[in-house]
């Protein structure tokens, strides 16, 4: 960040301008909306997704966490690698090219589609998700 700031300041000096710099938090913590997670997991099970993992309660800060800090979001984890395989390792990458990984994407898409349908067709459900989201954010 220091180098980026120096480059911006140098560019401003070159053209006789001034520069203001404000650092903001890069990533937010994940906001867990249990109602939305429950809907997504239930529908993933309905479509037969194998070995679904419960959402992690604590995930730290990620780009997706920053999204869930602004709008309700949920994460569906359908198995495509064995236990103990480190994310972003070569083995993880190789498994990502497998039929099992392609199937996981299809299961996930079907589970998401059923969840959207349920939210749209169930009176008051979207409002409940929004209220749960609001309450969850108050814990931060």
Tab-separated table of C-alpha atoms in Angstrom:
chain	number	residue	atom	x	y	z
A	1	UNK	CA	0.000	0.000	0.000
A	2	UNK	CA	2.896	2.346	0.728
A	3	UNK	CA	4.193	1.927	-2.832
A	4	UNK	CA	0.741	2.565	-4.332
A	5	UNK	CA	0.425	5.683	-2.205
A	6	UNK	CA	3.880	6.907	-3.322
A	7	UNK	CA	2.997	6.352	-7.002
A	8	UNK	CA	-0.283	8.244	-6.629
A	9	UNK	CA	1.444	11.085	-4.783
A	10	UNK	CA	4.132	11.219	-7.474
A	11	UNK	CA	1.523	11.393	-10.233
A	12	UNK	CA	-0.264	14.211	-8.407
A	13	UNK	CA	2.998	16.141	-8.034
A	14	UNK	CA	3.750	15.718	-11.758
A	15	UNK	CA	0.547	17.480	-12.763
A	16	UNK	CA	0.452	20.018	-9.945
A	17	UNK	CA	-2.505	18.390	-8.192
A	18	UNK	CA	-3.067	17.365	-4.629
A	19	UNK	CA	-3.922	13.906	-3.424
A	20	UNK	CA	-6.001	12.655	-0.521
A	21	UNK	CA	-5.551	9.143	0.824
A	22	UNK	CA	-7.958	7.189	2.971
A	23	UNK	CA	-7.311	3.595	3.993
A	24	UNK	CA	-10.369	1.503	4.687
A	25	UNK	CA	-10.687	-2.048	5.916
A	26	UNK	CA	-10.036	-4.399	3.000
A	27	UNK	CA	-12.347	-7.223	4.061
A	28	UNK	CA	-15.250	-7.611	6.438
A	29	UNK	CA	-16.138	-10.582	8.608
A	30	UNK	CA	-18.743	-12.999	7.312
A	31	UNK	CA	-22.290	-12.372	8.498
A	32	UNK	CA	-24.069	-15.670	9.113
A	33	UNK	CA	-27.804	-15.633	8.282
A	34	UNK	CA	-28.940	-18.951	9.720
A	35	UNK	CA	-32.365	-18.917	8.028
A	36	UNK	CA	-30.746	-18.566	4.610
A	37	UNK	CA	-28.125	-21.229	5.402
A	38	UNK	CA	-30.853	-23.642	6.509
A	39	UNK	CA	-32.846	-23.119	3.298
A	40	UNK	CA	-29.792	-23.647	1.127
A	41	UNK	CA	-28.674	-26.819	2.942
A	42	UNK	CA	-32.179	-28.302	2.898
A	43	UNK	CA	-32.502	-27.746	-0.851
A	44	UNK	CA	-29.024	-29.091	-1.567
A	45	UNK	CA	-30.047	-32.260	0.247
A	46	UNK	CA	-33.272	-32.380	-1.812
A	47	UNK	CA	-31.300	-32.462	-5.064
A	48	UNK	CA	-29.008	-35.195	-3.724
A	49	UNK	CA	-25.806	-33.218	-3.211
A	50	UNK	CA	-23.299	-35.598	-1.597
A	51	UNK	CA	-21.440	-34.878	1.654
A	52	UNK	CA	-22.610	-31.322	2.229
A	53	UNK	CA	-20.659	-29.481	4.916
A	54	UNK	CA	-22.349	-27.135	7.338
A	55	UNK	CA	-21.292	-23.523	6.845
A	56	UNK	CA	-18.387	-22.498	9.021
A	57	UNK	CA	-19.515	-20.258	11.874
A	58	UNK	CA	-16.255	-18.311	11.835
A	59	UNK	CA	-14.492	-17.789	8.541
A	60	UNK	CA	-12.471	-14.659	9.047
A	61	UNK	CA	-12.389	-12.011	6.381
A	62	UNK	CA	-12.671	-12.796	2.678
A	63	UNK	CA	-14.043	-11.160	-0.435
A	64	UNK	CA	-17.268	-13.165	-0.004
A	65	UNK	CA	-17.423	-12.075	3.635
A	66	UNK	CA	-17.422	-8.468	2.447
A	67	UNK	CA	-20.451	-9.278	0.277
A	68	UNK	CA	-22.275	-10.912	3.198
A	69	UNK	CA	-21.633	-7.810	5.277
A	70	UNK	CA	-23.772	-5.821	2.834
A	71	UNK	CA	-26.445	-8.298	1.701
A	72	UNK	CA	-27.604	-11.659	3.074
A	73	UNK	CA	-25.514	-14.482	1.683
A	74	UNK	CA	-24.926	-18.146	2.318
A	75	UNK	CA	-22.238	-20.611	1.371
A	76	UNK	CA	-22.886	-24.128	0.143
A	77	UNK	CA	-19.948	-26.500	0.395
A	78	UNK	CA	-20.419	-29.665	-1.673
A	79	UNK	CA	-17.548	-32.147	-1.469
A	80	UNK	CA	-15.233	-32.532	-4.442
A	81	UNK	CA	-11.971	-33.225	-2.578
A	82	UNK	CA	-11.050	-35.611	0.198
A	83	UNK	CA	-10.641	-34.587	3.834
A	84	UNK	CA	-7.287	-33.038	4.554
A	85	UNK	CA	-6.740	-31.630	1.056
A	86	UNK	CA	-5.514	-28.078	1.482
A	87	UNK	CA	-7.397	-25.379	-0.406
A	88	UNK	CA	-5.536	-24.087	-3.460
A	89	UNK	CA	-2.967	-26.914	-3.345
A	90	UNK	CA	-2.066	-28.851	-6.494
A	91	UNK	CA	-4.251	-31.766	-5.363
A	92	UNK	CA	-7.173	-29.365	-4.791
A	93	UNK	CA	-6.598	-27.851	-8.246
A	94	UNK	CA	-6.426	-31.291	-9.888
A	95	UNK	CA	-9.659	-32.385	-8.184
A	96	UNK	CA	-11.260	-29.180	-9.424
A	97	UNK	CA	-10.928	-30.534	-12.960
A	98	UNK	CA	-12.698	-33.803	-12.163
A	99	UNK	CA	-16.192	-35.077	-12.847
A	100	UNK	CA	-16.817	-34.924	-9.087
A	101	UNK	CA	-16.120	-31.158	-9.150
A	102	UNK	CA	-18.391	-30.643	-12.167
A	103	UNK	CA	-21.131	-32.581	-10.389
A	104	UNK	CA	-20.638	-30.438	-7.250
A	105	UNK	CA	-21.262	-27.307	-9.337
A	106	UNK	CA	-24.451	-28.799	-10.794
A	107	UNK	CA	-25.701	-29.860	-7.350
A	108	UNK	CA	-24.925	-26.406	-6.013
A	109	UNK	CA	-26.739	-24.671	-8.865
A	110	UNK	CA	-29.798	-26.861	-8.390
A	111	UNK	CA	-29.805	-26.252	-4.635
A	112	UNK	CA	-29.527	-22.497	-5.162
A	113	UNK	CA	-32.323	-22.534	-7.750
A	114	UNK	CA	-34.678	-24.386	-5.386
A	115	UNK	CA	-33.757	-21.974	-2.600
A	116	UNK	CA	-34.563	-18.942	-4.734
A	117	UNK	CA	-37.883	-20.512	-5.694
A	118	UNK	CA	-38.695	-21.188	-2.035
A	119	UNK	CA	-37.823	-17.637	-0.985
A	120	UNK	CA	-39.909	-16.123	-3.776
A	121	UNK	CA	-42.911	-18.363	-3.211
A	122	UNK	CA	-43.047	-18.424	0.603
A	123	UNK	CA	-44.819	-15.367	1.996
A	124	UNK	CA	-42.736	-13.553	4.618
A	125	UNK	CA	-39.606	-15.645	4.114
A	126	UNK	CA	-37.560	-12.911	2.439
A	127	UNK	CA	-38.526	-10.506	5.217
A	128	UNK	CA	-37.413	-13.072	7.825
A	129	UNK	CA	-34.051	-13.446	6.062
A	130	UNK	CA	-33.627	-9.660	6.011
A	131	UNK	CA	-34.498	-9.403	9.715
A	132	UNK	CA	-32.085	-12.234	10.614
A	133	UNK	CA	-29.407	-10.450	8.574
A	134	UNK	CA	-30.038	-7.189	10.417
A	135	UNK	CA	-29.809	-8.932	13.805
A	136	UNK	CA	-26.671	-10.833	12.824
A	137	UNK	CA	-24.934	-7.603	11.775
A	138	UNK	CA	-25.690	-6.081	15.168
A	139	UNK	CA	-23.279	-8.586	16.730
A	140	UNK	CA	-20.300	-6.893	15.017
